[in-house]
CSV table of C-alpha atoms in Angstrom, one decimal:
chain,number,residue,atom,x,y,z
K,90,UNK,CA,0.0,0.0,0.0
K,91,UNK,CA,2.8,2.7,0.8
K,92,UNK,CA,4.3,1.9,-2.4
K,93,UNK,CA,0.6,3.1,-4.3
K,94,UNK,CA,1.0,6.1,-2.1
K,95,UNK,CA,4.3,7.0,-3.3
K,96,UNK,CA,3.3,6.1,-6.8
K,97,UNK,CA,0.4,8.7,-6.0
K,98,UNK,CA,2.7,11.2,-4.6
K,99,UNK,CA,5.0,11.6,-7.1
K,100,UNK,CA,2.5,11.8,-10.2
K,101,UNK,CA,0.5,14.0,-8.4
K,102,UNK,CA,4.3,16.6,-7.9
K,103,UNK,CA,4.9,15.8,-11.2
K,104,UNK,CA,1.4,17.2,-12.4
K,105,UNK,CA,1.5,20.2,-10.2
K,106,UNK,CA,5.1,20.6,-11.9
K,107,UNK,CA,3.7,20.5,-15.0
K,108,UNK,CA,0.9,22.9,-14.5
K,109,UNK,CA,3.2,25.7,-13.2
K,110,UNK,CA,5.0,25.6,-16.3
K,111,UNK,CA,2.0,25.3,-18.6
K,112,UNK,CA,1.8,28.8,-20.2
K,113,UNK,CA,-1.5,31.1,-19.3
K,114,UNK,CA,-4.2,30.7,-22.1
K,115,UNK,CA,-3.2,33.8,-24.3
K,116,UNK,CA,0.3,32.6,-24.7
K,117,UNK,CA,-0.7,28.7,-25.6
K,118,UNK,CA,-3.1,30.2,-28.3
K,119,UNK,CA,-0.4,32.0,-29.8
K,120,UNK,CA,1.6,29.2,-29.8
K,121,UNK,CA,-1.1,26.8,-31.2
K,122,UNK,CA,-1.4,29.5,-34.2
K,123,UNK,CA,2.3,29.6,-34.3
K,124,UNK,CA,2.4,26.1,-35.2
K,125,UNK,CA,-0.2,25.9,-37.8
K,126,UNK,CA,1.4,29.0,-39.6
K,127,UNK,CA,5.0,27.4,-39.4
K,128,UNK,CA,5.0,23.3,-39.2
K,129,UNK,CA,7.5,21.3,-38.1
K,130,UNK,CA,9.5,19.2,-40.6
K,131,UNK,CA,7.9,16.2,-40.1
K,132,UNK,CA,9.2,13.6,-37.9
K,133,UNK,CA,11.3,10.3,-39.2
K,134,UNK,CA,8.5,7.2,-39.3
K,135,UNK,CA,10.8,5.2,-37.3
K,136,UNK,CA,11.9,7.5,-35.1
K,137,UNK,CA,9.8,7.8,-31.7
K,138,UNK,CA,7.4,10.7,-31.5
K,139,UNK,CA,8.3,13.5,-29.0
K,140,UNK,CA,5.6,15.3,-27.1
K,141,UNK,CA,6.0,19.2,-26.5
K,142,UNK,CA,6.0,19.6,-22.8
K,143,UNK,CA,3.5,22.1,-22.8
K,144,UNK,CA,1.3,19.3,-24.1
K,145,UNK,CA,1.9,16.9,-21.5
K,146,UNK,CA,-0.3,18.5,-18.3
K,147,UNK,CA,-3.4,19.0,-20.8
K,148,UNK,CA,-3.2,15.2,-21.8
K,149,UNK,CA,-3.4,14.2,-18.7
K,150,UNK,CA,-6.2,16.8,-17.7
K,151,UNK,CA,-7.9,15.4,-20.7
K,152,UNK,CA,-7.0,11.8,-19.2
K,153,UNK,CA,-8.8,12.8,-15.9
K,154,UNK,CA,-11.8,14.3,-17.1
K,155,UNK,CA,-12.5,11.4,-19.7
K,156,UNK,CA,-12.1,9.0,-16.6
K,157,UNK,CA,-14.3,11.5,-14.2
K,158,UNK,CA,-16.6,11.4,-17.5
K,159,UNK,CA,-17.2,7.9,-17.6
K,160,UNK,CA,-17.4,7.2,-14.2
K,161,UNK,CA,-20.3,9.6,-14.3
K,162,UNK,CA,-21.7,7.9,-17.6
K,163,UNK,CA,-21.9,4.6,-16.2
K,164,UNK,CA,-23.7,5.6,-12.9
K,165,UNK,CA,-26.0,7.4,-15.3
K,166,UNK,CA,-26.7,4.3,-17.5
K,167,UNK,CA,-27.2,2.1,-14.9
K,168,UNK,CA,-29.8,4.6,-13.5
K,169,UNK,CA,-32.4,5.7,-17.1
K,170,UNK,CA,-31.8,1.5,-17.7
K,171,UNK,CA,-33.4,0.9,-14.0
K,172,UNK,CA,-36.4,4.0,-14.9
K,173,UNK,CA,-36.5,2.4,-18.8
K,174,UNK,CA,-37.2,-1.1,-17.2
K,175,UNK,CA,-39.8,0.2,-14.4
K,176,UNK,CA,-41.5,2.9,-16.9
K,177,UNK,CA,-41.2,0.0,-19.9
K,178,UNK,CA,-44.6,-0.8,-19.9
K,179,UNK,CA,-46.1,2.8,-19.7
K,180,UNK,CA,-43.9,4.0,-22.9
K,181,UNK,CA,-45.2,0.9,-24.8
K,182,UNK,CA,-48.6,2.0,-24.1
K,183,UNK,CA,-48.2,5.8,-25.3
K,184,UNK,CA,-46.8,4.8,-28.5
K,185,UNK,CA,-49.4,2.8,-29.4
K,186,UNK,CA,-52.2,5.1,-28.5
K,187,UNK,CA,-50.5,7.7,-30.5
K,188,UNK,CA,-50.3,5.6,-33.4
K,189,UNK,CA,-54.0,4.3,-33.1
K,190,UNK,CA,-56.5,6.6,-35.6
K,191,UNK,CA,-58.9,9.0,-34.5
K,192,UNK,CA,-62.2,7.5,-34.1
K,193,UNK,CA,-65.3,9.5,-35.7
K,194,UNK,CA,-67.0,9.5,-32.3
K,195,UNK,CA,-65.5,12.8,-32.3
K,196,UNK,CA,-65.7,13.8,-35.9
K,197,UNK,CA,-62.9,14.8,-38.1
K,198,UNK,CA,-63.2,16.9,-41.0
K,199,UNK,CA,-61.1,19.6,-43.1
K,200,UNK,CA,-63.2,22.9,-44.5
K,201,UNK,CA,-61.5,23.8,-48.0
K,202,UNK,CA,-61.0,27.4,-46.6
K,203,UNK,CA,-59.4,26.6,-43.2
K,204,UNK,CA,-55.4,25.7,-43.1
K,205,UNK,CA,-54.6,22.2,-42.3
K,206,UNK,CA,-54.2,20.9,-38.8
K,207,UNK,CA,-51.5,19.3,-36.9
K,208,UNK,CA,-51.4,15.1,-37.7
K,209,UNK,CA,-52.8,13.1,-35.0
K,210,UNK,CA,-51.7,9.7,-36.5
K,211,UNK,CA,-48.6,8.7,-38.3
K,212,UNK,CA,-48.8,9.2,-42.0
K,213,UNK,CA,-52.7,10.3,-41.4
K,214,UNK,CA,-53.2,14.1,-41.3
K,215,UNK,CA,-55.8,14.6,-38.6
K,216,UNK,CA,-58.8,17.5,-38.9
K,217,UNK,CA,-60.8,18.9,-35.8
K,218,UNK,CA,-63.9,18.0,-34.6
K,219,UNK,CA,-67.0,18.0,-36.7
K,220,UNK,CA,-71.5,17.0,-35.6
K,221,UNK,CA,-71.5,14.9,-39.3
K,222,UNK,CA,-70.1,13.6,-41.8
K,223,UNK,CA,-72.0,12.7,-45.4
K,224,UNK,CA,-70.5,10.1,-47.7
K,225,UNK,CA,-71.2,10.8,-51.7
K,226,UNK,CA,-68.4,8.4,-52.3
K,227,UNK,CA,-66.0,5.6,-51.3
K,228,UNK,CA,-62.9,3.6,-52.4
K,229,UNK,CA,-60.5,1.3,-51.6
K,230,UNK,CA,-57.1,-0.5,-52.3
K,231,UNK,CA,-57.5,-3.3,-50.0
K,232,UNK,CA,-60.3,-4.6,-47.5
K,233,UNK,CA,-58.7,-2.6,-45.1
K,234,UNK,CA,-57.5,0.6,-46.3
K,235,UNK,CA,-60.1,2.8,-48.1
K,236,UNK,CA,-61.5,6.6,-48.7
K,237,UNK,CA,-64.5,8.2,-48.8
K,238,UNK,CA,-65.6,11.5,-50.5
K,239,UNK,CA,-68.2,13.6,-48.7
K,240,UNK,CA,-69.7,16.6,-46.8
K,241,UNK,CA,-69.5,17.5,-43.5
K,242,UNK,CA,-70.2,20.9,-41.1
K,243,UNK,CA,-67.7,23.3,-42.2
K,244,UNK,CA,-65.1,24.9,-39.7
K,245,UNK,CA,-65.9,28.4,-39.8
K,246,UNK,CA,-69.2,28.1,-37.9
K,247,UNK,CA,-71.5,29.3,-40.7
K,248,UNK,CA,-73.2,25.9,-40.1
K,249,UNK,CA,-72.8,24.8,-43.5
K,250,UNK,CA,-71.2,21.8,-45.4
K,251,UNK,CA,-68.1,22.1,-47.0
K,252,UNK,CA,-65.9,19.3,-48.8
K,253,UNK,CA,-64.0,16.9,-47.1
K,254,UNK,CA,-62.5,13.2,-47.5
K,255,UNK,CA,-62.3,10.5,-45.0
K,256,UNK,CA,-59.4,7.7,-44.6
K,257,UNK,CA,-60.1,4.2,-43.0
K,258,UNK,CA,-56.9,1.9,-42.5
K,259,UNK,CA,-59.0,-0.6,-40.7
K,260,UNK,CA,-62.0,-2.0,-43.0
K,261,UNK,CA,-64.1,0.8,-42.0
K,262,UNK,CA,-64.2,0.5,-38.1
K,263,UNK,CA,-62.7,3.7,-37.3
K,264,UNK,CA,-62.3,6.7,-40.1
K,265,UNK,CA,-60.0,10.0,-39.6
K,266,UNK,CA,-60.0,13.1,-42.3
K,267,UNK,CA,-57.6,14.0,-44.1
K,268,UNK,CA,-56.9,17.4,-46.7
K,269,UNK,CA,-59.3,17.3,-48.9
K,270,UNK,CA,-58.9,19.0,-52.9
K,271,UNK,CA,-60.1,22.5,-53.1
K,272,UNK,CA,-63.2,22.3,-54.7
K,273,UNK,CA,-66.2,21.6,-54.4
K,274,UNK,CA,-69.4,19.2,-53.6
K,275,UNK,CA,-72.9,18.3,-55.7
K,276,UNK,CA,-75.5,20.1,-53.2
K,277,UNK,CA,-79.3,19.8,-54.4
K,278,UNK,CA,-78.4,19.1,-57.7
K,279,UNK,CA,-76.0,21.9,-58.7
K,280,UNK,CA,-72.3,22.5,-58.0
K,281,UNK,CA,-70.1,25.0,-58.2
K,282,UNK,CA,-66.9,24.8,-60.3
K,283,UNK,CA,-64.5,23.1,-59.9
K,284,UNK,CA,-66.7,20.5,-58.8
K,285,UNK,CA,-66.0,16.7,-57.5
K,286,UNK,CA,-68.6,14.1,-57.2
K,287,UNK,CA,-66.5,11.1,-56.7
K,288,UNK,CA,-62.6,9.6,-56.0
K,289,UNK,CA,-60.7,6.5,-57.0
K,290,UNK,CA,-57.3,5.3,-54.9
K,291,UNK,CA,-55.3,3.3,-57.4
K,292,UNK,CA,-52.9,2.1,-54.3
K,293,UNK,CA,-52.1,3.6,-50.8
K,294,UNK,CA,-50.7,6.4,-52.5
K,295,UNK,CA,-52.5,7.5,-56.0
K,296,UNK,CA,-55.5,8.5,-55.9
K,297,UNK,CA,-57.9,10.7,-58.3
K,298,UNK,CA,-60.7,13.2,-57.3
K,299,UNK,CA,-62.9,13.9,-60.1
K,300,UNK,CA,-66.4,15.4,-61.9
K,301,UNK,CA,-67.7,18.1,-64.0
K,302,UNK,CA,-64.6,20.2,-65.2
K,303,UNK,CA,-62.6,18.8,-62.5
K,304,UNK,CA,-59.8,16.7,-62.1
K,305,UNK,CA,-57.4,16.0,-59.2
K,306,UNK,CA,-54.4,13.5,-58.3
K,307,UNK,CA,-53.2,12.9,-55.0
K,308,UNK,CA,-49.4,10.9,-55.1
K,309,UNK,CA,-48.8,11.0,-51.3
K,310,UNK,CA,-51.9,9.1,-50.5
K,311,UNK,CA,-54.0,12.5,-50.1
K,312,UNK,CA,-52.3,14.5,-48.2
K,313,UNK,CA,-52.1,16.7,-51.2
K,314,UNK,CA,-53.4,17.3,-54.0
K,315,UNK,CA,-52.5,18.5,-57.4
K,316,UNK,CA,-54.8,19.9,-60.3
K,317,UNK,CA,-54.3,17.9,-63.6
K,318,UNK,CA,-56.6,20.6,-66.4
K,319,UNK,CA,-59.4,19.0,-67.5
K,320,UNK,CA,-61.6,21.4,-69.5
K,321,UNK,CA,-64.0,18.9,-70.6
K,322,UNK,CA,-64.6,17.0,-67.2
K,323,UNK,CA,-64.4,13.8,-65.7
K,324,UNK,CA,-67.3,12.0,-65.9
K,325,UNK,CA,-65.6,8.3,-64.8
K,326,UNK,CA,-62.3,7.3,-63.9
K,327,UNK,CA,-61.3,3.4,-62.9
K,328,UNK,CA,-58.0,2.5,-61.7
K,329,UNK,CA,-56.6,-1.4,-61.8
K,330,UNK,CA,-53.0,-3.1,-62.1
K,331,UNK,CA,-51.1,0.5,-62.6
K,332,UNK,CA,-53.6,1.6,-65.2
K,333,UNK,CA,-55.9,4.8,-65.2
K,334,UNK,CA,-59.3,5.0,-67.8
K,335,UNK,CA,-61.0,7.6,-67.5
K,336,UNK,CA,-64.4,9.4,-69.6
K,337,UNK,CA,-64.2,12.9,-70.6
K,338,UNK,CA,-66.9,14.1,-73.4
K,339,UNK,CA,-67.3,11.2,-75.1
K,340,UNK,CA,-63.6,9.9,-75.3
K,341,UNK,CA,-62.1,7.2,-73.3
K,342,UNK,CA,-58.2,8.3,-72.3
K,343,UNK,CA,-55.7,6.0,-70.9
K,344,UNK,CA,-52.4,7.3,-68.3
K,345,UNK,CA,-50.1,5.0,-66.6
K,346,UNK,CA,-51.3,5.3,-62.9
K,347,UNK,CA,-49.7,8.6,-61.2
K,348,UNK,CA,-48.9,10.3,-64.7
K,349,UNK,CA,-50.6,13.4,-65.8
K,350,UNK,CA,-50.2,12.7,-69.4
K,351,UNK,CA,-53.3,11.1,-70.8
K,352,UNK,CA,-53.6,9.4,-74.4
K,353,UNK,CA,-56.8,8.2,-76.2
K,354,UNK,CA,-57.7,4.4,-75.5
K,355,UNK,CA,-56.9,2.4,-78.7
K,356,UNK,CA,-60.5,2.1,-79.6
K,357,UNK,CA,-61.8,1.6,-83.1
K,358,UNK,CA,-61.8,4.3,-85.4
K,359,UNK,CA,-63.3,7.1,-85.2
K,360,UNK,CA,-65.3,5.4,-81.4
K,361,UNK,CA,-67.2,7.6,-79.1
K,362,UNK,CA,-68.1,6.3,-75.3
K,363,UNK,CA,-70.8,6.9,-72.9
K,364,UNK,CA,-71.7,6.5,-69.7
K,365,UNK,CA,-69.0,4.6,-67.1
K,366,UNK,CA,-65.8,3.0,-67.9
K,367,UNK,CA,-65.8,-0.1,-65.1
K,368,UNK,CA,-63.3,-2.5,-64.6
K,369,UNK,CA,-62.4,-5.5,-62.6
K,370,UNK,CA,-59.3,-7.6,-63.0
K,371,UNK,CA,-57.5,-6.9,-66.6
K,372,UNK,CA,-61.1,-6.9,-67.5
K,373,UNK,CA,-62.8,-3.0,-68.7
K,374,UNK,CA,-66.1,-2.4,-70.5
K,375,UNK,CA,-67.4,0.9,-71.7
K,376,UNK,CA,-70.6,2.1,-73.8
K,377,UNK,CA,-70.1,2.8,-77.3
K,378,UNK,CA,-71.4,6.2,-77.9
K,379,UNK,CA,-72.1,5.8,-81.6
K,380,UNK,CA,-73.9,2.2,-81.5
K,381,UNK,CA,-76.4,-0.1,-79.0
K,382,UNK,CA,-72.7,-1.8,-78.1
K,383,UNK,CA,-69.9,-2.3,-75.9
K,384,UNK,CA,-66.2,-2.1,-75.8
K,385,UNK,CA,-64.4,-4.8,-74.3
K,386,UNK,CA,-61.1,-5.1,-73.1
K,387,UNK,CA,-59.4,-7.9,-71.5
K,388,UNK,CA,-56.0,-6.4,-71.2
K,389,UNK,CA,-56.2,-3.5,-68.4
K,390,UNK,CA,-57.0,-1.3,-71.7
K,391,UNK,CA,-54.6,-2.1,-74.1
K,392,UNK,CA,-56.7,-3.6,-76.8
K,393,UNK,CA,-60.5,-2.8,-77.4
K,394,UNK,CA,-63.0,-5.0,-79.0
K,395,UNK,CA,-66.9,-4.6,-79.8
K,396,UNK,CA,-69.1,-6.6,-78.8
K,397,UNK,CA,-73.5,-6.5,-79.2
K,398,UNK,CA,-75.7,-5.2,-76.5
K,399,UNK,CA,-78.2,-7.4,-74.3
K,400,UNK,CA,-80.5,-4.8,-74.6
K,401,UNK,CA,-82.8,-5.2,-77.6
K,402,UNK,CA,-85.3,-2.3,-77.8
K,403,UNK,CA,-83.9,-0.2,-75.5
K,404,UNK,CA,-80.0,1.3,-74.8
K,405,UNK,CA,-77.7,0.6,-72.2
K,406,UNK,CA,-78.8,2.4,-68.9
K,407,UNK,CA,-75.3,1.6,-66.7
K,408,UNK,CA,-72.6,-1.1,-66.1
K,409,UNK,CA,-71.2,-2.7,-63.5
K,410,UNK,CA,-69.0,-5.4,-63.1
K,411,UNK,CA,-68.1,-8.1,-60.3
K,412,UNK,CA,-64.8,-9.1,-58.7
K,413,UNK,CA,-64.3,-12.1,-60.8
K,414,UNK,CA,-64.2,-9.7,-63.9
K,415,UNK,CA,-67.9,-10.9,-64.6
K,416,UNK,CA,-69.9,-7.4,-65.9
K,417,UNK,CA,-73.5,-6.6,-65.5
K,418,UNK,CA,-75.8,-4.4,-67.7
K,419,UNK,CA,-78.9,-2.4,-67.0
K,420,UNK,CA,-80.9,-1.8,-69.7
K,421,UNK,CA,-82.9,1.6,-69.6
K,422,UNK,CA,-86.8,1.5,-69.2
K,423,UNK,CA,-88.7,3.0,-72.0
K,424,UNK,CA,-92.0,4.1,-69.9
K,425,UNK,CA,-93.3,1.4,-67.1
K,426,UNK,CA,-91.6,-0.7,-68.4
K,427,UNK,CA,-89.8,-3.4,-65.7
K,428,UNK,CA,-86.6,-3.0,-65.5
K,429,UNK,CA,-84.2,-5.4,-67.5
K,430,UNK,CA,-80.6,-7.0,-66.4
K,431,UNK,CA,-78.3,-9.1,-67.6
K,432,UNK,CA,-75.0,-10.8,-66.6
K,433,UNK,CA,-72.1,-12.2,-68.7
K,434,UNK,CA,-69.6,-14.2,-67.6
K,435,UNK,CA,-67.1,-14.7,-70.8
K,436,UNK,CA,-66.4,-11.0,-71.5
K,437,UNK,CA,-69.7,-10.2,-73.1
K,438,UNK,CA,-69.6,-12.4,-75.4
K,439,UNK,CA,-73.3,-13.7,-74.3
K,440,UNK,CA,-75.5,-12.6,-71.5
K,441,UNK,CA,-77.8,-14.2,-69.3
K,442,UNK,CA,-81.3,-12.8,-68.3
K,443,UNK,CA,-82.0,-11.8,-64.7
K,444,UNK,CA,-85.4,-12.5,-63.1
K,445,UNK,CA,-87.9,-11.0,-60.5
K,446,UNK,CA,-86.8,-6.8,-61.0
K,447,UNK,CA,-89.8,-4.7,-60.9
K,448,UNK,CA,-89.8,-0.5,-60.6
K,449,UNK,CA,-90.7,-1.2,-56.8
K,450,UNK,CA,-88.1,-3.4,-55.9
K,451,UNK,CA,-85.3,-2.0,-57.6
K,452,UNK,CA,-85.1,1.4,-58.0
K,453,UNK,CA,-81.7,2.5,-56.9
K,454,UNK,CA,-77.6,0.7,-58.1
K,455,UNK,CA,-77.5,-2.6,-58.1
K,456,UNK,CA,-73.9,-4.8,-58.0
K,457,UNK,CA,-72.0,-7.7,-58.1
K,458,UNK,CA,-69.9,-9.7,-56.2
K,459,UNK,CA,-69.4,-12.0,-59.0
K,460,UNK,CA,-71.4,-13.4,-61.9
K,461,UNK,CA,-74.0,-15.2,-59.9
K,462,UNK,CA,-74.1,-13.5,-56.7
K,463,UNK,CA,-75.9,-10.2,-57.9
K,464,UNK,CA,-77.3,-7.6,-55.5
K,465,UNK,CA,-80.4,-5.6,-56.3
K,466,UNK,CA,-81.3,-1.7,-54.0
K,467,UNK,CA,-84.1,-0.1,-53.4
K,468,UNK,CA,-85.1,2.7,-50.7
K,469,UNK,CA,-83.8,1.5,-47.2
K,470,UNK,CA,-82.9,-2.2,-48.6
K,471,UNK,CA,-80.3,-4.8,-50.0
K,472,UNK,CA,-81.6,-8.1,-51.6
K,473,UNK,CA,-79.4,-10.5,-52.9
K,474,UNK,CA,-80.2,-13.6,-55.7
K,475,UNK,CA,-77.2,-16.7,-56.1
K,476,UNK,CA,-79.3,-18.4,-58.5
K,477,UNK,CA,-80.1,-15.6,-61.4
K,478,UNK,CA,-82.7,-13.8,-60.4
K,479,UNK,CA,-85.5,-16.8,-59.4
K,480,UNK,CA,-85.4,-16.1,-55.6
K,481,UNK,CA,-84.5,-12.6,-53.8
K,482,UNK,CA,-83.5,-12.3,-50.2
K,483,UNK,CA,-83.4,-9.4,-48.2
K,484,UNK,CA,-79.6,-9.2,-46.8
K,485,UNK,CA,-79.7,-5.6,-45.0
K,486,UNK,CA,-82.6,-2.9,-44.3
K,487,UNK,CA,-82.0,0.6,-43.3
K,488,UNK,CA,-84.7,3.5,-41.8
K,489,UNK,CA,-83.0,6.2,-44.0
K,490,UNK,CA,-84.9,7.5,-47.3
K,491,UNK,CA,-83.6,8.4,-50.5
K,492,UNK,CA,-81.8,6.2,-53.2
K,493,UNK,CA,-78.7,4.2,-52.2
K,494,UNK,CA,-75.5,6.0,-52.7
K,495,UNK,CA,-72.9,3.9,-53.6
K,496,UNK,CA,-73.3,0.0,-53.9
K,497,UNK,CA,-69.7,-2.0,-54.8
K,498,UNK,CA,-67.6,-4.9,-54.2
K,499,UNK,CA,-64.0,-4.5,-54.3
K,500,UNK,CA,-63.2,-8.7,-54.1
K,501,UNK,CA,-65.7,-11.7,-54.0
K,502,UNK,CA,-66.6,-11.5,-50.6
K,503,UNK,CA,-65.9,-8.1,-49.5
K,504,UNK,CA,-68.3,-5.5,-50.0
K,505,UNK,CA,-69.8,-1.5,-49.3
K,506,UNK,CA,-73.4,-0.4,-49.6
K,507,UNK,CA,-73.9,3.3,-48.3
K,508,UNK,CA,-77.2,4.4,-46.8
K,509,UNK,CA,-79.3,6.8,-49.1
K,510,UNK,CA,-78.3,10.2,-46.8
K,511,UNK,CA,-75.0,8.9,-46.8
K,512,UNK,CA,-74.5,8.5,-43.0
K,513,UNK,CA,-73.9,4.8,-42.5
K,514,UNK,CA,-71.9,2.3,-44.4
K,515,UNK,CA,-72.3,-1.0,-44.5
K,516,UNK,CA,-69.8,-3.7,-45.0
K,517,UNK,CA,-70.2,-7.4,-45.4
K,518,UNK,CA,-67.4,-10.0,-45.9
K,519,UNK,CA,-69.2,-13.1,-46.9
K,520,UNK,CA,-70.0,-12.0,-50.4
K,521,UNK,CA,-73.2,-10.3,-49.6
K,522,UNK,CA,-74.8,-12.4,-46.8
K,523,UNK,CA,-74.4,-10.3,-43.8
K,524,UNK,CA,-73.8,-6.7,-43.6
K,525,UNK,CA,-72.5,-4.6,-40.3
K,526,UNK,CA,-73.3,-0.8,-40.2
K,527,UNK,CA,-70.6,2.1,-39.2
K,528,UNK,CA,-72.7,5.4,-38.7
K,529,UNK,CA,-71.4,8.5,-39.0
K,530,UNK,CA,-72.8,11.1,-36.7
């Protein structure tokens, strides 16, 4: 032990040497700047290195204070590991709630004219509380992740509705708002310019807001939106497999999915189109706008053929299609007349008749979840026929009046069917069989 003291001593003498001789600050700067301006010839690789001894005393500062530093370093550590280990739990807990959406129990809604809020939910601009929200609209990418296109009370307090758009990442459980396109919304039957009636996601990230004179793409999954000119209006758009169709007048324009540069479909000659482009799978089908026909393509678009209508007598009121790529075609009522549908399930090639529609029971869309398991609305129900049209069940009943707003299947057993005020969707994910309401306030 005497021997460690002695050690002790004498590097302890030897410091305090040192430090006497260590020059005051102003000198060791001048010296510091001496050296830079004037360096030393430098020193023989296999020679030793030779410290100044001005040097010395500050290394060995520097030696204490790294030492005094750790010490300190490691008592620290071991404490925040001891507080991360008891608080583990609790953090855990606060990252998931801030990751969770924000339910529509409180509302959340953007008013065009009002600056966007902070995010309450990663990736997921959040808005502020709103009384109601009113869906026009919906899409989605997946069975989880989906939009919707709507009204709801705007932010200044005038009490009325302005735009707004809705995200789900969760089937439709729980909806928060994101920025919606600056324009605006049908209301009784006339909009203002630039106008949107409905909105199409092509992925998580691409999506389209369009209608009369309007067109707008979204490439960071809505949280922004960019105006694409569009003087003739959009009167469908249908996005599938990195493809975009879209109707404007009475051409039918193709763009890769993202792009703002559109190109006309390669239809025959001199073709004009009506009504909506649909699509499902590689399959699309559109109204010829020239001719009781339809063109089909079975390529996402690429290629177009023609092919007869069902409808004998009378032209082609809509289309829709189901999720096997099957397509179904209204044919418009001259009069009284009933109401007459038919379903093909080899690209239109030939159709089959569907049974048991009259004006009563079917006066609103109707859709597909594939070629036989066809869906038929009417005010404040869903019926649903597996077997062509000779028996109808009713699958879903609602209290609300007014026709049905948007009826759809986006796979063969997952499917949306929005209320006529546009308050509550349904969703069903046994192809049409059961149905489970989410009501917005």
């Amino acid at each position: 032990m005497k021997d460690d003291i002695d050690i002790e001593s004498v590097l302890r003498a030897s410091l305090a040497e040192h430090a006497r001789q260590t020059p005051d600050a102003d000198r060791l700067a001048e010296r510091i700047i001496a050296d830079a301006d004037h360096p030393r010839p430098v020193h023989d690789p296999h020679r030793p290195r030779r410290w100044s001894g001005w040097m010395l005393p500050a290394i060995a500062a520097g030696s204490v204070a790294a030492v005094v530093g750790a010490v300190i370093a490691v008592a620290q550590l071991g404490h925040s590991g001891r507080h991360a280990a008891d608080q583990g739990p609790l953090t855990s807990d606060k990252r998931s709630a801030a990751s969770s959406p924000v339910s529509t129990e409180s509302g959340q809604v953007y008013a065009s004219t009002l600056p966007t809020p902070a995010s309450t939910a990663p990736g997921l601009p959040g808005g502020v509380p709103v009384p109601a929200f009113r869906v026009i609209d919906l899409t989605f990418t997946s069975a989880q992740v989906g939009w919707a296109l709507g009204s709801g009370t705007c932010l200044s307090g005038s009490g009325e509705n302005c735009p707004a758009v809705m995200r789900t990442d969760d089937g439709g459980s729980r909806w928060i708002s994101t920025p919606n396109p600056p324009a605006s919304l049908p209301v009784d039957g006339s909009c203002a310019a630039p106008c949107v009636d409905h909105v199409r996601f092509a992925n998580d990230n691409v999506g389209y807001a369009f209608g009369p004179g309007a067109l707008f793409m979204t490439v960071d999954g809505g949280q922004s939106w960019g105006n694409n000119e569009d003087p003739a209006g959009t009167s469908s758009l249908e996005v599938a497999n990195g493809t975009a169709l879209r109707v404007t007048g009475e051409r039918l324009v193709i763009a890769d999915v993202g792009q703002t540069s559109w190109k006309p479909a390669a239809l025959p000659a001199k073709a004009t189109v009506k009504g909506d482009v649909v699509r499902s799978r590689d399959r699309a089908y559109v109204s010829a706008g020239s001719s009781n026909s339809l063109y089909v393509s079975t390529n996402d678009g690429a290629k177009w053929a023609e092919q007869p209508s069902p409808c004998s007598g009378s032209a082609i009121g809509s289309l829709s299609t189901g999720a096997d790529g099957s397509v179904v075609v209204l044919c418009a009522p001259v009069g009284p007349a009933t109401p007459a549908v038919y379903t093909s399930n080899n690209d239109a090639t030939s159709f089959t008749p569907i049974a048991g529609l009259t004006t009563g029971n079917f006066d609103g869309p109707f859709g597909a979840a594939d070629g036989s398991t066809l869906f038929r609305s009417s005010s404040g129900q869903l019926e649903r026929t597996t077997d062509e049209g000779k028996h109808w069940a009713r699958v879903a009943t609602d209290k609300t009046k007014g026709v049905v707003a948007f009826l759809g299947f986006e796979s063969p057993t997952v499917g949306r069917w929005v209320t006529g005020d546009g308050s509550t969707i349904y969703t069903t994910t046994d192809a049409g069989q059961h149905w489970t309401p989410y009501k917005f306030k």
